[in-house]
Amino acid sequence: MTLGFSVDALLPRARGGGQLRMGLCRLTEGQWLQKQPDLAARTAAFAEWPGAVQLTPQAEAPGRELAAMLGVEGALPEAALAAHEDMCLLTRAAGEDIYRLIGAAVAWPTDWRPADKLGLPLRALHAPIAGYEEQLASGVDRFMATLRPGAIYGRCNWFIAPTAQRRWLAEGAPHGQFAHVTADNAGETLFVRCERQTLRRLPHTGAILFTIGVYVEPLGTLAPENVAMLARAIETLVAGEGDRRGAPAYADALTAFAAERMPPC
């Protein structure tokens, strides 16, 4: 099993509602990062948003290790400039069992700011996610503790956004953000945003690298089966998750649009 590098390729691998799960698959080195990234877009994205890079002193050594792995000079910021993916580093302090975010180079966030998360442990990082503590936290903790150098794992998720911009920092209430969306125009005004995420342990410093590759496409350009999956998933999100995603503001329009796209029996 592998993970593609587009919204249409990623959605079949993503969770379609219901109980939270990690949904990991093993990747090879060649499947780790996107080939031939648009480095001009990456340079512009980091230059436009000063908040993209947040570092603690603990990020220096693993950042340099990562940069060397990618064949570039520098540390975490330079590594992220050389790839399509945003990059975060997590490690355990001496005497601690919990992983904390020690560095982030995130040009294209999905409604979060690295400065708000720097230094937080995993469970606090995921606190806004409904059901994480009850359904996923213990499994994630075990995975992080047992992840070995050399192994690469991937997963993906999806969001519905009111913008095609890869940097999405939501402003205002969801009903305001999606006020322009109707069943008739949902194909052009709703944007499906997938994060292609990978996890691996750096062999020398032992830090864990979390990468986030962002892909965004208009709903109307996607394969009909993927549109249908999203419509089903919206109806089965765990309690509270739909509100966090703003689903009540766009669910009716998306569902109606999906019904129109259904192939005839």
mmCIF file of C-alpha atoms in Angstrom:
data_model
loop_
_atom_site.group_PDB
_atom_site.id
_atom_site.type_symbol
_atom_site.label_atom_id
_atom_site.label_comp_id
_atom_site.label_asym_id
_atom_site.label_seq_id
_atom_site.Cartn_x
_atom_site.Cartn_y
_atom_site.Cartn_z
ATOM 1 C CA MET A 1 0.000 0.000 0.000
ATOM 2 C CA THR A 2 1.155 3.530 -0.710
ATOM 3 C CA LEU A 3 -0.115 7.094 -0.569
ATOM 4 C CA GLY A 4 -0.506 9.265 -3.643
ATOM 5 C CA PHE A 5 0.295 12.941 -4.016
ATOM 6 C CA SER A 6 -3.074 14.453 -4.977
ATOM 7 C CA VAL A 7 -6.483 14.892 -3.387
ATOM 8 C CA ASP A 8 -8.101 12.249 -5.618
ATOM 9 C CA ALA A 9 -5.326 9.767 -4.854
ATOM 10 C CA LEU A 10 -5.355 10.401 -1.106
ATOM 11 C CA LEU A 11 -9.084 10.407 -0.343
ATOM 12 C CA PRO A 12 -9.581 6.633 -0.794
ATOM 13 C CA ARG A 13 -6.927 6.120 1.910
ATOM 14 C CA ALA A 14 -8.456 8.624 4.320
ATOM 15 C CA ARG A 15 -10.851 7.973 7.174
ATOM 16 C CA GLY A 16 -14.438 8.317 6.033
ATOM 17 C CA GLY A 17 -16.009 9.405 9.308
ATOM 18 C CA GLY A 18 -16.790 7.288 12.352
ATOM 19 C CA GLN A 19 -14.279 6.444 15.076
ATOM 20 C CA LEU A 20 -10.869 8.092 14.944
ATOM 21 C CA ARG A 21 -7.959 5.926 13.774
ATOM 22 C CA MET A 22 -4.357 6.481 12.787
ATOM 23 C CA GLY A 23 -4.761 4.639 9.489
ATOM 24 C CA LEU A 24 -1.027 4.174 8.947
ATOM 25 C CA CYS A 25 0.661 2.466 6.025
ATOM 26 C CA ARG A 26 4.346 1.593 5.618
ATOM 27 C CA LEU A 27 6.222 3.626 3.009
ATOM 28 C CA THR A 28 9.526 3.101 1.265
ATOM 29 C CA GLU A 29 12.218 5.753 1.082
ATOM 30 C CA GLY A 30 11.147 6.506 -2.494
ATOM 31 C CA GLN A 31 7.557 7.079 -1.350
ATOM 32 C CA TRP A 32 8.479 9.397 1.507
ATOM 33 C CA LEU A 33 8.359 12.910 -0.001
ATOM 34 C CA GLN A 34 6.945 14.442 -3.166
ATOM 35 C CA LYS A 35 9.341 14.425 -6.082
ATOM 36 C CA GLN A 36 10.186 17.691 -7.882
ATOM 37 C CA PRO A 37 8.604 20.137 -5.410
ATOM 38 C CA ASP A 38 7.803 23.710 -6.434
ATOM 39 C CA LEU A 39 10.640 25.345 -4.514
ATOM 40 C CA ALA A 40 9.701 28.841 -5.668
ATOM 41 C CA ALA A 41 6.279 28.411 -4.074
ATOM 42 C CA ARG A 42 7.889 27.189 -0.869
ATOM 43 C CA THR A 43 10.285 30.131 -0.721
ATOM 44 C CA ALA A 44 7.438 32.590 -1.294
ATOM 45 C CA ALA A 45 5.209 30.911 1.298
ATOM 46 C CA PHE A 46 7.808 31.119 4.054
ATOM 47 C CA ALA A 47 8.715 34.694 3.127
ATOM 48 C CA GLU A 48 5.061 35.797 3.262
ATOM 49 C CA TRP A 49 4.393 34.463 6.758
ATOM 50 C CA PRO A 50 6.970 35.130 9.481
ATOM 51 C CA GLY A 51 5.109 32.861 11.893
ATOM 52 C CA ALA A 52 5.843 29.792 9.773
ATOM 53 C CA VAL A 53 9.060 28.869 11.580
ATOM 54 C CA GLN A 54 9.150 28.304 15.339
ATOM 55 C CA LEU A 55 12.152 26.700 17.019
ATOM 56 C CA THR A 56 13.363 25.727 20.468
ATOM 57 C CA PRO A 57 17.097 25.234 21.124
ATOM 58 C CA GLN A 58 16.448 21.480 21.214
ATOM 59 C CA ALA A 59 15.554 21.558 17.499
ATOM 60 C CA GLU A 60 19.046 22.535 16.351
ATOM 61 C CA ALA A 61 20.741 19.115 16.317
ATOM 62 C CA PRO A 62 17.854 17.110 14.798
ATOM 63 C CA GLY A 63 17.239 19.956 12.344
ATOM 64 C CA ARG A 64 20.820 19.692 11.116
ATOM 65 C CA GLU A 65 20.526 15.924 10.902
ATOM 66 C CA LEU A 66 17.371 16.284 8.804
ATOM 67 C CA ALA A 67 18.935 18.883 6.497
ATOM 68 C CA ALA A 68 21.887 16.563 5.898
ATOM 69 C CA MET A 69 19.484 13.718 5.039
ATOM 70 C CA LEU A 70 17.952 15.950 2.364
ATOM 71 C CA GLY A 71 21.314 17.086 1.067
ATOM 72 C CA VAL A 72 21.015 20.740 2.074
ATOM 73 C CA GLU A 73 23.005 22.924 4.428
ATOM 74 C CA GLY A 74 21.328 24.309 7.517
ATOM 75 C CA ALA A 75 18.700 22.992 9.883
ATOM 76 C CA LEU A 76 14.914 22.580 10.023
ATOM 77 C CA PRO A 77 13.942 25.783 8.111
ATOM 78 C CA GLU A 78 16.290 24.966 5.230
ATOM 79 C CA ALA A 79 15.061 21.374 5.130
ATOM 80 C CA ALA A 80 11.444 22.509 4.773
ATOM 81 C CA LEU A 81 12.432 24.980 2.047
ATOM 82 C CA ALA A 82 13.894 22.094 0.059
ATOM 83 C CA ALA A 83 10.703 19.993 0.065
ATOM 84 C CA HIS A 84 7.006 20.293 -0.706
ATOM 85 C CA GLU A 85 6.197 19.166 2.811
ATOM 86 C CA ASP A 86 5.980 21.214 5.988
ATOM 87 C CA MET A 87 8.063 19.687 8.764
ATOM 88 C CA CYS A 88 7.823 19.332 12.545
ATOM 89 C CA LEU A 89 10.236 17.810 15.047
ATOM 90 C CA LEU A 90 9.210 16.097 18.275
ATOM 91 C CA THR A 91 11.362 14.637 21.026
ATOM 92 C CA ARG A 92 11.360 13.566 24.655
ATOM 93 C CA ALA A 93 13.241 15.524 27.284
ATOM 94 C CA ALA A 94 15.535 13.623 29.619
ATOM 95 C CA GLY A 95 13.444 11.791 32.199
ATOM 96 C CA GLU A 96 10.197 12.328 30.273
ATOM 97 C CA ASP A 97 8.048 9.752 28.509
ATOM 98 C CA ILE A 98 6.034 12.283 26.503
ATOM 99 C CA TYR A 99 6.913 13.766 23.143
ATOM 100 C CA ARG A 100 6.827 17.536 22.678
ATOM 101 C CA LEU A 101 6.919 19.748 19.618
ATOM 102 C CA ILE A 102 10.415 21.289 19.575
ATOM 103 C CA GLY A 103 10.452 22.789 16.105
ATOM 104 C CA ALA A 104 8.061 23.595 13.263
ATOM 105 C CA ALA A 105 8.559 24.896 9.735
ATOM 106 C CA VAL A 106 4.971 25.117 8.514
ATOM 107 C CA ALA A 107 4.221 27.385 5.566
ATOM 108 C CA TRP A 108 0.822 25.877 4.739
ATOM 109 C CA PRO A 109 -1.013 25.156 8.024
ATOM 110 C CA THR A 110 -4.550 23.861 8.263
ATOM 111 C CA ASP A 111 -5.958 26.422 10.686
ATOM 112 C CA TRP A 112 -3.215 26.381 13.334
ATOM 113 C CA ARG A 113 -0.258 28.550 14.230
ATOM 114 C CA PRO A 114 3.092 26.995 15.155
ATOM 115 C CA ALA A 115 3.717 29.605 17.852
ATOM 116 C CA ASP A 116 0.621 28.367 19.701
ATOM 117 C CA LYS A 117 1.827 24.749 19.677
ATOM 118 C CA LEU A 118 5.573 24.989 20.268
ATOM 119 C CA GLY A 119 6.654 23.086 23.370
ATOM 120 C CA LEU A 120 3.323 21.319 23.874
ATOM 121 C CA PRO A 121 3.106 17.554 24.485
ATOM 122 C CA LEU A 122 1.272 15.365 21.993
ATOM 123 C CA ARG A 123 -2.022 15.219 23.853
ATOM 124 C CA ALA A 124 -2.160 18.986 24.240
ATOM 125 C CA LEU A 125 -1.266 19.421 20.564
ATOM 126 C CA HIS A 126 -4.326 17.377 19.635
ATOM 127 C CA ALA A 127 -6.664 18.726 22.310
ATOM 128 C CA PRO A 128 -8.931 20.527 19.786
ATOM 129 C CA ILE A 129 -9.686 17.211 18.040
ATOM 130 C CA ALA A 130 -12.935 15.761 19.380
ATOM 131 C CA GLY A 131 -12.469 12.162 20.523
ATOM 132 C CA TYR A 132 -8.654 12.173 20.380
ATOM 133 C CA GLU A 133 -8.087 11.583 24.084
ATOM 134 C CA GLU A 134 -10.651 8.780 24.316
ATOM 135 C CA GLN A 135 -10.074 7.004 20.994
ATOM 136 C CA LEU A 136 -6.557 7.695 19.777
ATOM 137 C CA ALA A 137 -4.172 9.125 22.379
ATOM 138 C CA SER A 138 -2.926 5.874 23.897
ATOM 139 C CA GLY A 139 -2.335 4.283 20.501
ATOM 140 C CA VAL A 140 -0.407 7.315 19.256
ATOM 141 C CA ASP A 141 1.731 7.326 22.411
ATOM 142 C CA ARG A 142 2.613 3.641 21.901
ATOM 143 C CA PHE A 143 3.424 4.180 18.251
ATOM 144 C CA MET A 144 5.741 7.089 18.983
ATOM 145 C CA ALA A 145 7.531 5.183 21.743
ATOM 146 C CA THR A 146 8.202 2.126 19.556
ATOM 147 C CA LEU A 147 8.933 3.778 16.181
ATOM 148 C CA ARG A 148 12.357 2.622 15.008
ATOM 149 C CA PRO A 149 14.841 4.428 12.749
ATOM 150 C CA GLY A 150 14.508 3.411 9.109
ATOM 151 C CA ALA A 151 10.767 2.791 9.240
ATOM 152 C CA ILE A 152 8.551 5.366 7.507
ATOM 153 C CA TYR A 153 4.791 5.474 8.011
ATOM 154 C CA GLY A 154 2.179 7.583 6.275
ATOM 155 C CA ARG A 155 -1.428 8.569 6.693
ATOM 156 C CA CYS A 156 -3.773 11.207 5.317
ATOM 157 C CA ASN A 157 -6.787 13.254 6.294
ATOM 158 C CA TRP A 158 -9.161 15.712 4.682
ATOM 159 C CA PHE A 159 -10.906 18.991 5.400
ATOM 160 C CA ILE A 160 -13.451 21.120 3.586
ATOM 161 C CA ALA A 161 -12.251 24.695 3.220
ATOM 162 C CA PRO A 162 -13.788 27.881 1.789
ATOM 163 C CA THR A 163 -10.530 28.796 0.049
ATOM 164 C CA ALA A 164 -8.039 27.284 -2.366
ATOM 165 C CA GLN A 165 -5.125 28.869 -0.507
ATOM 166 C CA ARG A 166 -2.691 26.329 0.870
ATOM 167 C CA ARG A 167 -2.186 28.437 3.990
ATOM 168 C CA TRP A 168 -5.583 28.275 5.669
ATOM 169 C CA LEU A 169 -6.036 30.268 8.845
ATOM 170 C CA ALA A 170 -9.784 30.426 9.355
ATOM 171 C CA GLU A 171 -11.226 33.776 10.355
ATOM 172 C CA GLY A 172 -14.685 34.236 11.835
ATOM 173 C CA ALA A 173 -17.483 31.774 12.458
ATOM 174 C CA PRO A 174 -17.945 28.899 9.974
ATOM 175 C CA HIS A 175 -21.347 30.142 8.812
ATOM 176 C CA GLY A 176 -19.707 33.380 7.781
ATOM 177 C CA GLN A 177 -16.810 31.653 6.033
ATOM 178 C CA PHE A 178 -19.147 29.431 4.007
ATOM 179 C CA ALA A 179 -22.002 31.914 3.555
ATOM 180 C CA HIS A 180 -21.433 32.113 -0.212
ATOM 181 C CA VAL A 181 -21.729 28.329 -0.705
ATOM 182 C CA THR A 182 -24.899 26.812 -2.192
ATOM 183 C CA ALA A 183 -25.774 23.439 -3.658
ATOM 184 C CA ASP A 184 -25.524 24.992 -7.125
ATOM 185 C CA ASN A 185 -22.043 26.443 -6.707
ATOM 186 C CA ALA A 186 -20.515 23.981 -4.221
ATOM 187 C CA GLY A 187 -18.332 22.436 -6.910
ATOM 188 C CA GLU A 188 -16.508 25.744 -7.344
ATOM 189 C CA THR A 189 -16.746 27.230 -3.833
ATOM 190 C CA LEU A 190 -15.905 24.247 -1.617
ATOM 191 C CA PHE A 191 -12.299 23.107 -1.630
ATOM 192 C CA VAL A 192 -11.127 19.708 -0.458
ATOM 193 C CA ARG A 193 -7.877 19.884 1.441
ATOM 194 C CA CYS A 194 -5.811 16.741 2.091
ATOM 195 C CA GLU A 195 -2.791 16.439 4.319
ATOM 196 C CA ARG A 196 -0.371 13.665 3.378
ATOM 197 C CA GLN A 197 1.435 13.047 6.658
ATOM 198 C CA THR A 198 4.513 10.914 7.350
ATOM 199 C CA LEU A 199 6.376 9.923 10.498
ATOM 200 C CA ARG A 200 9.925 8.651 10.905
ATOM 201 C CA ARG A 201 12.585 8.616 13.609
ATOM 202 C CA LEU A 202 15.908 10.292 12.828
ATOM 203 C CA PRO A 203 18.648 7.706 13.419
ATOM 204 C CA HIS A 204 21.258 9.802 15.239
ATOM 205 C CA THR A 205 19.343 12.255 17.426
ATOM 206 C CA GLY A 206 16.298 10.013 17.886
ATOM 207 C CA ALA A 207 13.888 12.889 17.229
ATOM 208 C CA ILE A 208 10.676 12.092 15.351
ATOM 209 C CA LEU A 209 10.027 13.945 12.123
ATOM 210 C CA PHE A 210 6.411 14.646 11.184
ATOM 211 C CA THR A 211 5.882 15.888 7.620
ATOM 212 C CA ILE A 212 2.707 17.419 6.207
ATOM 213 C CA GLY A 213 2.158 17.638 2.461
ATOM 214 C CA VAL A 214 -0.850 19.817 1.592
ATOM 215 C CA TYR A 215 -2.968 19.321 -1.546
ATOM 216 C CA VAL A 216 -6.087 21.385 -2.367
ATOM 217 C CA GLU A 217 -8.645 20.926 -5.169
ATOM 218 C CA PRO A 218 -12.170 22.272 -5.878
ATOM 219 C CA LEU A 219 -14.860 19.776 -4.947
ATOM 220 C CA GLY A 220 -16.192 19.740 -8.502
ATOM 221 C CA THR A 221 -12.926 18.480 -9.987
ATOM 222 C CA LEU A 222 -12.833 15.297 -7.921
ATOM 223 C CA ALA A 223 -13.883 11.811 -8.960
ATOM 224 C CA PRO A 224 -17.592 11.181 -8.247
ATOM 225 C CA GLU A 225 -16.778 8.324 -5.866
ATOM 226 C CA ASN A 226 -14.620 10.634 -3.761
ATOM 227 C CA VAL A 227 -17.340 13.279 -3.638
ATOM 228 C CA ALA A 228 -19.799 10.573 -2.521
ATOM 229 C CA MET A 229 -17.374 9.419 0.190
ATOM 230 C CA LEU A 230 -17.095 12.944 1.564
ATOM 231 C CA ALA A 231 -20.884 13.301 1.673
ATOM 232 C CA ARG A 232 -21.191 10.041 3.615
ATOM 233 C CA ALA A 233 -18.356 10.978 5.939
ATOM 234 C CA ILE A 234 -19.891 14.334 6.861
ATOM 235 C CA GLU A 235 -22.889 12.463 8.260
ATOM 236 C CA THR A 236 -20.795 10.144 10.459
ATOM 237 C CA LEU A 237 -18.197 12.412 12.075
ATOM 238 C CA VAL A 238 -17.802 11.785 15.787
ATOM 239 C CA ALA A 239 -19.682 14.064 18.160
ATOM 240 C CA GLY A 240 -18.095 17.503 18.209
ATOM 241 C CA GLU A 241 -15.794 16.833 15.253
ATOM 242 C CA GLY A 242 -18.228 18.199 12.708
ATOM 243 C CA ASP A 243 -18.527 21.449 14.628
ATOM 244 C CA ARG A 244 -14.732 21.821 14.759
ATOM 245 C CA ARG A 245 -14.593 21.302 10.996
ATOM 246 C CA GLY A 246 -17.441 23.784 10.385
ATOM 247 C CA ALA A 247 -19.554 21.033 8.828
ATOM 248 C CA PRO A 248 -22.976 22.463 9.742
ATOM 249 C CA ALA A 249 -22.175 25.472 7.567
ATOM 250 C CA TYR A 250 -21.569 23.505 4.345
ATOM 251 C CA ALA A 251 -22.961 19.976 4.857
ATOM 252 C CA ASP A 252 -26.300 20.520 3.104
ATOM 253 C CA ALA A 253 -24.664 22.093 0.056
ATOM 254 C CA LEU A 254 -22.048 19.349 -0.206
ATOM 255 C CA THR A 255 -24.605 16.567 0.211
ATOM 256 C CA ALA A 256 -26.879 18.042 -2.443
ATOM 257 C CA PHE A 257 -23.978 18.509 -4.839
ATOM 258 C CA ALA A 258 -22.895 14.898 -4.292
ATOM 259 C CA ALA A 259 -26.399 13.650 -5.009
ATOM 260 C CA GLU A 260 -26.338 15.454 -8.353
ATOM 261 C CA ARG A 261 -22.999 13.832 -9.201
ATOM 262 C CA MET A 262 -24.163 10.293 -8.458
ATOM 263 C CA PRO A 263 -24.044 8.155 -11.598
ATOM 264 C CA PRO A 264 -27.412 6.763 -12.768
ATOM 265 C CA CYS A 265 -28.282 3.256 -11.591
#
